[in-house]
PDB file of C-alpha atoms in Angstrom:
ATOM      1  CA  UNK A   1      52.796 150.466  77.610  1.00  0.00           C
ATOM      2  CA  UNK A   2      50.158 152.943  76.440  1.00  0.00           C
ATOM      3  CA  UNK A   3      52.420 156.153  74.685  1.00  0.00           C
ATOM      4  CA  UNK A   4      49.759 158.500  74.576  1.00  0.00           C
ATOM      5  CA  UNK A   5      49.670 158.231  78.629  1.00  0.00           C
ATOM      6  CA  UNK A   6      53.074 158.712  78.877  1.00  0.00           C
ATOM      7  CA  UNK A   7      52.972 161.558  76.406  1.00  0.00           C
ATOM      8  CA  UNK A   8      49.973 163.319  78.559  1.00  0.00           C
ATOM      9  CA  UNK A   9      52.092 162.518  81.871  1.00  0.00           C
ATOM     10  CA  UNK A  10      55.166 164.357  80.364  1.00  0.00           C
ATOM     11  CA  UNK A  11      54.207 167.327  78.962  1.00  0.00           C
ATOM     12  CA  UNK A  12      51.116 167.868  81.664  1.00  0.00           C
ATOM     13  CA  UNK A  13      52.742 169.647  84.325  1.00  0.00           C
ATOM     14  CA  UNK A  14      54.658 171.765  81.565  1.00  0.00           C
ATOM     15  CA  UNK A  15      51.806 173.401  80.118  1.00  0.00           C
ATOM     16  CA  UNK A  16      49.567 173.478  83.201  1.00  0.00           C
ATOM     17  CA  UNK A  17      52.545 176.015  84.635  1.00  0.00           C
ATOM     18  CA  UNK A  18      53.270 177.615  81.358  1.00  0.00           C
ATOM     19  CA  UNK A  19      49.595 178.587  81.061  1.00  0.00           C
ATOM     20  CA  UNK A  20      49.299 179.949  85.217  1.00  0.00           C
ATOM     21  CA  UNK A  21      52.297 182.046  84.491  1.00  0.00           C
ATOM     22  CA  UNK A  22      51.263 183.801  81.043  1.00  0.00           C
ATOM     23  CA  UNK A  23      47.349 184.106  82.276  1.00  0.00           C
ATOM     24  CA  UNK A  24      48.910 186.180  85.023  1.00  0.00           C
ATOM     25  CA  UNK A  25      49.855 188.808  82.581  1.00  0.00           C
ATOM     26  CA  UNK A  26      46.995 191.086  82.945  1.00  0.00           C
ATOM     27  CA  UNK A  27      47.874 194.094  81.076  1.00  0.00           C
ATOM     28  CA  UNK A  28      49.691 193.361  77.804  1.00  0.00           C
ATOM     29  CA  UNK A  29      49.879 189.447  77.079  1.00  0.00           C
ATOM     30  CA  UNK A  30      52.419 187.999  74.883  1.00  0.00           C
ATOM     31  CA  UNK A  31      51.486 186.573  71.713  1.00  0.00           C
ATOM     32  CA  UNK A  32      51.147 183.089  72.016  1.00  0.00           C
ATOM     33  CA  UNK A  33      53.044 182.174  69.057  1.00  0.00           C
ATOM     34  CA  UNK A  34      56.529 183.783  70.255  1.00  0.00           C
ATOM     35  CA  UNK A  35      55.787 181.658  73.965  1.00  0.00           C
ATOM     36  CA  UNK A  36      55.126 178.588  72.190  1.00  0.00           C
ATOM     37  CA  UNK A  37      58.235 179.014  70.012  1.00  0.00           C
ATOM     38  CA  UNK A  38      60.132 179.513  73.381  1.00  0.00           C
ATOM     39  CA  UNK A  39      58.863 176.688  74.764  1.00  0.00           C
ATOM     40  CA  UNK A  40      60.090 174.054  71.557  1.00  0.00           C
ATOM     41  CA  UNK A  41      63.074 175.685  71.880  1.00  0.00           C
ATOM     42  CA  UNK A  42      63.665 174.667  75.054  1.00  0.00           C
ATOM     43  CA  UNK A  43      62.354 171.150  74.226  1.00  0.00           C
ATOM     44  CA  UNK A  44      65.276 171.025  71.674  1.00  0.00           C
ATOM     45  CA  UNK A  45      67.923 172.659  73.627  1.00  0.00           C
ATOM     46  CA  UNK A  46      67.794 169.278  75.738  1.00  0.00           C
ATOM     47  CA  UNK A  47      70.016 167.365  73.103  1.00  0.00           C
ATOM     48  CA  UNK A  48      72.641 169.732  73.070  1.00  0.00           C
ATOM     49  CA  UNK A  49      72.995 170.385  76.827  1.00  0.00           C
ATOM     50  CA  UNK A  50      72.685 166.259  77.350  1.00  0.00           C
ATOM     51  CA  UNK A  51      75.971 165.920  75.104  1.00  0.00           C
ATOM     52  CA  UNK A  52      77.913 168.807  76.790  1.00  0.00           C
ATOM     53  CA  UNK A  53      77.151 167.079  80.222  1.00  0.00           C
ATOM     54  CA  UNK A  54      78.428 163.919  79.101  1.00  0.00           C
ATOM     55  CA  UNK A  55      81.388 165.155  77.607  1.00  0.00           C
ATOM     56  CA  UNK A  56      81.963 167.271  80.918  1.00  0.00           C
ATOM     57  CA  UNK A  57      81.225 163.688  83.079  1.00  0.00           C
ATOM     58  CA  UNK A  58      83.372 162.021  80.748  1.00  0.00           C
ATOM     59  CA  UNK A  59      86.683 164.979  81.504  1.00  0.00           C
ATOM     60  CA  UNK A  60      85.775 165.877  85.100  1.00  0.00           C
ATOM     61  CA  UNK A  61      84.086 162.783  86.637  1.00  0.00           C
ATOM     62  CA  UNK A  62      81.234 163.269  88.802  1.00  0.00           C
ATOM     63  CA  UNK A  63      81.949 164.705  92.227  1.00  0.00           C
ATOM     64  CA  UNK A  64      79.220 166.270  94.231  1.00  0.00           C
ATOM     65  CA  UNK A  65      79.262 170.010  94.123  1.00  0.00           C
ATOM     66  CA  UNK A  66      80.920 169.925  90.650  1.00  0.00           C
ATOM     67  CA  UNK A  67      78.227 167.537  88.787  1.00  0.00           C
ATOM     68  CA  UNK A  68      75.497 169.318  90.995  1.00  0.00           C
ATOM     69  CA  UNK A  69      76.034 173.366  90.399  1.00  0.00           C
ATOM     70  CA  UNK A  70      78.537 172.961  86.850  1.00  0.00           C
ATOM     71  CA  UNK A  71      77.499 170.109  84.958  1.00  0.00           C
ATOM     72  CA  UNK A  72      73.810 170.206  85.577  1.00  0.00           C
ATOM     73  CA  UNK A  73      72.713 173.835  86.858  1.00  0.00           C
ATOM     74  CA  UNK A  74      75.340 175.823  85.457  1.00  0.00           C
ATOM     75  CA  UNK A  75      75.510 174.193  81.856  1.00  0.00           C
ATOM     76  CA  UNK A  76      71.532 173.930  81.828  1.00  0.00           C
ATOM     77  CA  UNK A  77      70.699 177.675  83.042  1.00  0.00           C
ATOM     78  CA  UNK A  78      74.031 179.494  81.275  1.00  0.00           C
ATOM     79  CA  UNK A  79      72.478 177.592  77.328  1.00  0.00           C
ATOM     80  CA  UNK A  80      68.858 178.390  78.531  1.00  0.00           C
ATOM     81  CA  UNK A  81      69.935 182.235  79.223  1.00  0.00           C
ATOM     82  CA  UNK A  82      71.761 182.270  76.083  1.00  0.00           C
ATOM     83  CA  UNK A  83      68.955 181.209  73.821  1.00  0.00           C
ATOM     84  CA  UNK A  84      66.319 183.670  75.738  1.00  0.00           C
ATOM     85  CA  UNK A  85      69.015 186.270  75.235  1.00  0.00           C
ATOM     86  CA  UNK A  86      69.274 185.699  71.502  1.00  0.00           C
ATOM     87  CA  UNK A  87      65.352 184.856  70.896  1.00  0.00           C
ATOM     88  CA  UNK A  88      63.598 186.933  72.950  1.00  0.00           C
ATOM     89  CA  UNK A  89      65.737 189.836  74.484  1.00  0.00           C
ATOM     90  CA  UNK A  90      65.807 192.561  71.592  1.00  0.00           C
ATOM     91  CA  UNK A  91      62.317 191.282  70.182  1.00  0.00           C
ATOM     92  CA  UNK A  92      60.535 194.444  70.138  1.00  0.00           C
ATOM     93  CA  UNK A  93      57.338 192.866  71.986  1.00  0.00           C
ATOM     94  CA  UNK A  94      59.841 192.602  74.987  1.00  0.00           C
ATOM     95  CA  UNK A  95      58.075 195.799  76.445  1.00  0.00           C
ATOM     96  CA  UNK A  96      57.457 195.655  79.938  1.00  0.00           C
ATOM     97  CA  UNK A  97      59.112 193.592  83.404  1.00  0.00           C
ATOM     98  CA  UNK A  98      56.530 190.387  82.781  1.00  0.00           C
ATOM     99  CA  UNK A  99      57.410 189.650  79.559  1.00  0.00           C
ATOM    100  CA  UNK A 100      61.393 188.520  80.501  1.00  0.00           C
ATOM    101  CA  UNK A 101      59.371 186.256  82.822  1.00  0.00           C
ATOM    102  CA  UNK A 102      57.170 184.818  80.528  1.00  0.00           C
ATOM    103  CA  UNK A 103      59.705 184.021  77.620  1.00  0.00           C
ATOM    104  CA  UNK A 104      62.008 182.638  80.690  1.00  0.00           C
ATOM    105  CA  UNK A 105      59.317 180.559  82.184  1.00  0.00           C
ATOM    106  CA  UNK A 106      58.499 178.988  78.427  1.00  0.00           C
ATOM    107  CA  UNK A 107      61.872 178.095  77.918  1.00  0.00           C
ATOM    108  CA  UNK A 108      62.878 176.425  80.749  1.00  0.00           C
ATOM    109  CA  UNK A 109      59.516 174.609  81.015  1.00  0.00           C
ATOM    110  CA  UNK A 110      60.016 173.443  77.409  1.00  0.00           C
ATOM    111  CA  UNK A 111      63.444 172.010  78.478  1.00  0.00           C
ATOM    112  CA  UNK A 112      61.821 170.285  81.755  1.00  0.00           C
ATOM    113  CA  UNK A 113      59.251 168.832  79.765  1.00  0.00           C
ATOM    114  CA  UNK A 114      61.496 167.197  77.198  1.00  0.00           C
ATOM    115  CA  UNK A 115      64.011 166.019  80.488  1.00  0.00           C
ATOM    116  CA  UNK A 116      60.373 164.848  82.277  1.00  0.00           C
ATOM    117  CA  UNK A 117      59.413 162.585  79.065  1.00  0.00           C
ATOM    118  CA  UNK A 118      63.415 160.757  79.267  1.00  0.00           C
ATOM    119  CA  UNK A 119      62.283 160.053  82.615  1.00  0.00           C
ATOM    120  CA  UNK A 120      58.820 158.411  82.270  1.00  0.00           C
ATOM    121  CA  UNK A 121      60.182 156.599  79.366  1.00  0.00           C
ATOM    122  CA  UNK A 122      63.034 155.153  81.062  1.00  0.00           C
ATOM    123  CA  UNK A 123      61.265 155.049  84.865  1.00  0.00           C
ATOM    124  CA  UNK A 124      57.869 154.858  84.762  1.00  0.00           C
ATOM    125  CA  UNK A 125      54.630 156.424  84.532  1.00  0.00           C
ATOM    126  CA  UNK A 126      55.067 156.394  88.575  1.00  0.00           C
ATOM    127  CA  UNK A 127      57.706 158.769  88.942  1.00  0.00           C
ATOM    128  CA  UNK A 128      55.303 161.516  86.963  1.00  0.00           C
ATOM    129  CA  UNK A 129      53.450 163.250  90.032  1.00  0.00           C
ATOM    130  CA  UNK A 130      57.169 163.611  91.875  1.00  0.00           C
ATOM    131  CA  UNK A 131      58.691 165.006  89.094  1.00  0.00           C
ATOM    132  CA  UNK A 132      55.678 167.488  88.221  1.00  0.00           C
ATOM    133  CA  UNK A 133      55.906 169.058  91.750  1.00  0.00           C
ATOM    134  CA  UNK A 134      59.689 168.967  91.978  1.00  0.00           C
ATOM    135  CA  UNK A 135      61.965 169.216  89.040  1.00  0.00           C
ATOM    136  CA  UNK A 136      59.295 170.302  86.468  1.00  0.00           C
ATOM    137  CA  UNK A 137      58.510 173.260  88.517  1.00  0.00           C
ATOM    138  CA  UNK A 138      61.612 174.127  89.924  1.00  0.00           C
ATOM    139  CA  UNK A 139      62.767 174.513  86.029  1.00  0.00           C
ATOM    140  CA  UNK A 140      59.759 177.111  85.910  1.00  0.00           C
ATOM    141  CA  UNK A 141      61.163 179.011  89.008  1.00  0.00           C
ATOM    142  CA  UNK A 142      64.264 178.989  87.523  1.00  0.00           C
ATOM    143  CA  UNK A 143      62.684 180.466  84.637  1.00  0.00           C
ATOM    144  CA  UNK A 144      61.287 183.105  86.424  1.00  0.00           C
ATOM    145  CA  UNK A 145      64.047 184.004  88.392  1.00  0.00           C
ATOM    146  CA  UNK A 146      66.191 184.350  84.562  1.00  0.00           C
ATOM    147  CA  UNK A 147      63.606 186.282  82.957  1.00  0.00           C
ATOM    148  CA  UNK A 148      63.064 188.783  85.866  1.00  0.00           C
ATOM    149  CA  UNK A 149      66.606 189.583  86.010  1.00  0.00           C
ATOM    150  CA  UNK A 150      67.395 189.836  82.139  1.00  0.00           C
ATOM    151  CA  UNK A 151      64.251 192.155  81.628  1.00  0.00           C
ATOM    152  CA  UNK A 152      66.004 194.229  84.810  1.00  0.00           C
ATOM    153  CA  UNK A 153      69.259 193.996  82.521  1.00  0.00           C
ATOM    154  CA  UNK A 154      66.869 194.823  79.007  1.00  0.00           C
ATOM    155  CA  UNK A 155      65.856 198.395  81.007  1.00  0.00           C
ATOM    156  CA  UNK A 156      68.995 198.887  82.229  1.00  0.00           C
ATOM    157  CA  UNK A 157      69.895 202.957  82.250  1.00  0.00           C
ATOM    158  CA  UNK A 158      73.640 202.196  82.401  1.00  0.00           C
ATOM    159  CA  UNK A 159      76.255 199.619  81.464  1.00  0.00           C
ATOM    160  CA  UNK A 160      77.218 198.945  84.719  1.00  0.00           C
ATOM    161  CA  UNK A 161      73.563 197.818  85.531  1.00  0.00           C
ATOM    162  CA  UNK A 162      73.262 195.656  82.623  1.00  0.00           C
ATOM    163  CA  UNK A 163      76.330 194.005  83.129  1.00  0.00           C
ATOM    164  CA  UNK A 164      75.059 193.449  86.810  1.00  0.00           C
ATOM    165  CA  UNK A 165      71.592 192.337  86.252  1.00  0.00           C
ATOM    166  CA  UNK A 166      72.166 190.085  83.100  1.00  0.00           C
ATOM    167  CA  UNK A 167      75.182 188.346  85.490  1.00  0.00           C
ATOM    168  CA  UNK A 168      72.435 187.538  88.195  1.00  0.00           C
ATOM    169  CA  UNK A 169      70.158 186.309  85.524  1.00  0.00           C
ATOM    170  CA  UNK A 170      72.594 183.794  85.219  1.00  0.00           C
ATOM    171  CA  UNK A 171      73.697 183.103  88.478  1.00  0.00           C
ATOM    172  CA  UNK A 172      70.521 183.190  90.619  1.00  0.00           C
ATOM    173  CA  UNK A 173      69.092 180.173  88.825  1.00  0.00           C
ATOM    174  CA  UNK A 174      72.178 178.422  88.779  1.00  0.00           C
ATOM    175  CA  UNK A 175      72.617 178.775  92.547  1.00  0.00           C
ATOM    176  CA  UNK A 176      69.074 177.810  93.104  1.00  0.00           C
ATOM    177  CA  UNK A 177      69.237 174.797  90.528  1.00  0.00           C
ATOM    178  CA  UNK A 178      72.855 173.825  91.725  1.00  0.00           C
ATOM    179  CA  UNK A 179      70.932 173.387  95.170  1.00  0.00           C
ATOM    180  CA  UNK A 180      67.973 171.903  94.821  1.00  0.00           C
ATOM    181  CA  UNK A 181      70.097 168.955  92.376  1.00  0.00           C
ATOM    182  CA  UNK A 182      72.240 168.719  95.330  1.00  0.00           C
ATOM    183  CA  UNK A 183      69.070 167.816  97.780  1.00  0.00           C
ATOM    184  CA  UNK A 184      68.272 165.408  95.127  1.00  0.00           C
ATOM    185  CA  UNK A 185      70.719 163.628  94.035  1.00  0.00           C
ATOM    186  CA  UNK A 186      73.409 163.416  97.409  1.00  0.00           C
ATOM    187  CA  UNK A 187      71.111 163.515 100.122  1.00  0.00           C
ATOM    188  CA  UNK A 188      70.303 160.366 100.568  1.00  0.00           C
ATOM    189  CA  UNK A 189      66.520 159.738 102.732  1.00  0.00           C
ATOM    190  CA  UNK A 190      67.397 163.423 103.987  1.00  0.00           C
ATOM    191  CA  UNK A 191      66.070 164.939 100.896  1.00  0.00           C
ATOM    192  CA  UNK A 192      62.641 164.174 101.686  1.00  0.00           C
ATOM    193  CA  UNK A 193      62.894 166.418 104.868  1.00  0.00           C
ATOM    194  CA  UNK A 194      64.666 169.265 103.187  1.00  0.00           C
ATOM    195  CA  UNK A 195      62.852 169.338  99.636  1.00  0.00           C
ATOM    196  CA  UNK A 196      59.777 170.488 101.110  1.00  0.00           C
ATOM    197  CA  UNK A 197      60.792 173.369 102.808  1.00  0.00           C
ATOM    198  CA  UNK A 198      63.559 174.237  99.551  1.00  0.00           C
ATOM    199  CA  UNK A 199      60.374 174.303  97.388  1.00  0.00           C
ATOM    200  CA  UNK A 200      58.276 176.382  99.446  1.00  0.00           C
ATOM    201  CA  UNK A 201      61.169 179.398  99.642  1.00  0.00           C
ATOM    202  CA  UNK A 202      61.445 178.944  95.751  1.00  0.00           C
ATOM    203  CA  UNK A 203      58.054 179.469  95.120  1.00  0.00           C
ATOM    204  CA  UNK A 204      57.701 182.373  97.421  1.00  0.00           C
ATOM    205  CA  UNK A 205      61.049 184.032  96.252  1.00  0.00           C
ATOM    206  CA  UNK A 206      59.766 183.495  92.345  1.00  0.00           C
ATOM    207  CA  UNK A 207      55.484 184.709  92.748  1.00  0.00           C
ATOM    208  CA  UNK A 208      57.286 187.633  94.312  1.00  0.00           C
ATOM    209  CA  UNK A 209      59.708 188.319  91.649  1.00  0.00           C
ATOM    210  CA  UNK A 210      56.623 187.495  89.501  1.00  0.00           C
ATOM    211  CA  UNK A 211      54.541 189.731  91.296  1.00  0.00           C
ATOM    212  CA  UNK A 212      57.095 192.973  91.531  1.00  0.00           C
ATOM    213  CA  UNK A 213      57.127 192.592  87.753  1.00  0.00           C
ATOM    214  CA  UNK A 214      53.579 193.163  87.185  1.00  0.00           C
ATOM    215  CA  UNK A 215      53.049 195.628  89.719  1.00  0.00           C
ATOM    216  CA  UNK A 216      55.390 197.683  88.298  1.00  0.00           C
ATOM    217  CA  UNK A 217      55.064 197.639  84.318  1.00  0.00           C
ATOM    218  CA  UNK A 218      54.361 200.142  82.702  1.00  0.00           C
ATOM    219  CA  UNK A 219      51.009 199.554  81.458  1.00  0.00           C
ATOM    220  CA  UNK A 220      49.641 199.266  85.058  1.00  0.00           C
ATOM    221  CA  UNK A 221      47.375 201.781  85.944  1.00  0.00           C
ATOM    222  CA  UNK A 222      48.643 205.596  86.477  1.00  0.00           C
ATOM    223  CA  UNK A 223      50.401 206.156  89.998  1.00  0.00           C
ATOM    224  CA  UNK A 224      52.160 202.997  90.641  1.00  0.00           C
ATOM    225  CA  UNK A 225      55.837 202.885  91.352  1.00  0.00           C
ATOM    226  CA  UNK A 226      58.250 202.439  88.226  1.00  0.00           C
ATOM    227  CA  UNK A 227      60.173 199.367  88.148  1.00  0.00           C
ATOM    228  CA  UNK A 228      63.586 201.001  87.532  1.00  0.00           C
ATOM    229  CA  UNK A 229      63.077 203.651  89.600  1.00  0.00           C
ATOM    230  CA  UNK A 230      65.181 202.958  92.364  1.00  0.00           C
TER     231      UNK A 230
END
């Protein structure tokens, strides 16, 4: 087995998204060091979140919707919000719409890249190119579905809004996550058919989230729309 091929196969797809999605910041980039600390965050958050599911397997067995949107999405999404909550949300570089979606982005890709090396390890360099397109970037949609809504909730003018906004930064990945597990794990040869078309909404739902966020930060040039002005 050559490790260093492994290695390159794991964290690839990881980087090559967390690098589109920060280069798309065009007016006020984050500084690198805060995303990459992010990022190993996430890659340690794995161990934690692995024991918690196994402890939750081990008290509520493993039925479909349960294991699917509780045990995997909700427990993975809930402990990545936390930890971009207490890292990134009251760092005072967390000025404008973008930046909740680049922190989120470098967290959860972090995460999928320490969950993508388990699985080359344990199946194979040939599972690498399906789980690059699938679960490694569905953890960075995730990530910018969380970090869009919790930088909504860090602008938030009143409680009520923050309370709203930091709840759907929570439950807008899980629902998404909680789904596309579901396609994969109790679909059977169906998934195939259905992951396709899953992924394709995702990414057009997230590069629009993505795109709202840029459009409307504050830095952008004078006479575009504020992004909490409505």
């Amino acid at each position: 087995m050559n490790v260093l091929s492994y290695i390159v196969a794991g964290f690839a797809p990881g980087i090559a998204l967390l690098c589109y999605f920060y280069l798309r910041d065009q007016y006020r980039p984050e500084p690198i060091k805060y995303v990459l600390k992010m990022f190993i965050a996430g890659l340690f958050l794995v161990f934690p979140t692995m024991a918690l599911q196994h402890a939750f397997r081990q008290g509520f067995g493993e039925p479909m919707l349960f294991d699917s949107f509780v045990t995997i999405a909700f427990l993975e999404e809930a402990l990545k919000c936390f930890f971009l909550y207490q890292m990134a949300y009251k760092f005072p570089g967390f000025e404008e719409p973008y930046d909740g979606i680049v922190y989120g982005v470098a967290i959860a890709l972090g995460f999928a890249t320490a969950e993508n090396m388990f699985y080359i390890f344990i199946n194979g360099i040939h599972v690498a190119w399906l789980r690059a397109l699938v679960p490694v970037s569905g953890h960075a949609l995730f990530g910018v579905l969380m970090g869009f809504y919790l930088a909504k909730a860090r602008f938030a003018e009143t409680r009520k809004r923050w309370v709203k906004w930091t709840a759907w930064a929570v439950c807008i990945p899980v629902a998404a996550h909680g789904c596309l597990d579901f396609i994969l794990l109790y679909t059977d040869v169906f998934w195939k058919w259905i992951i396709g078309p899953f992924m394709i909404v995702l990414w057009f739902i997230a590069l629009r989230r993505a795109k709202i966020a840029l459009e409307r930060s504050p830095f952008a040039k004078a006479g575009e729309v504020g992004y909490y002005s409505t």
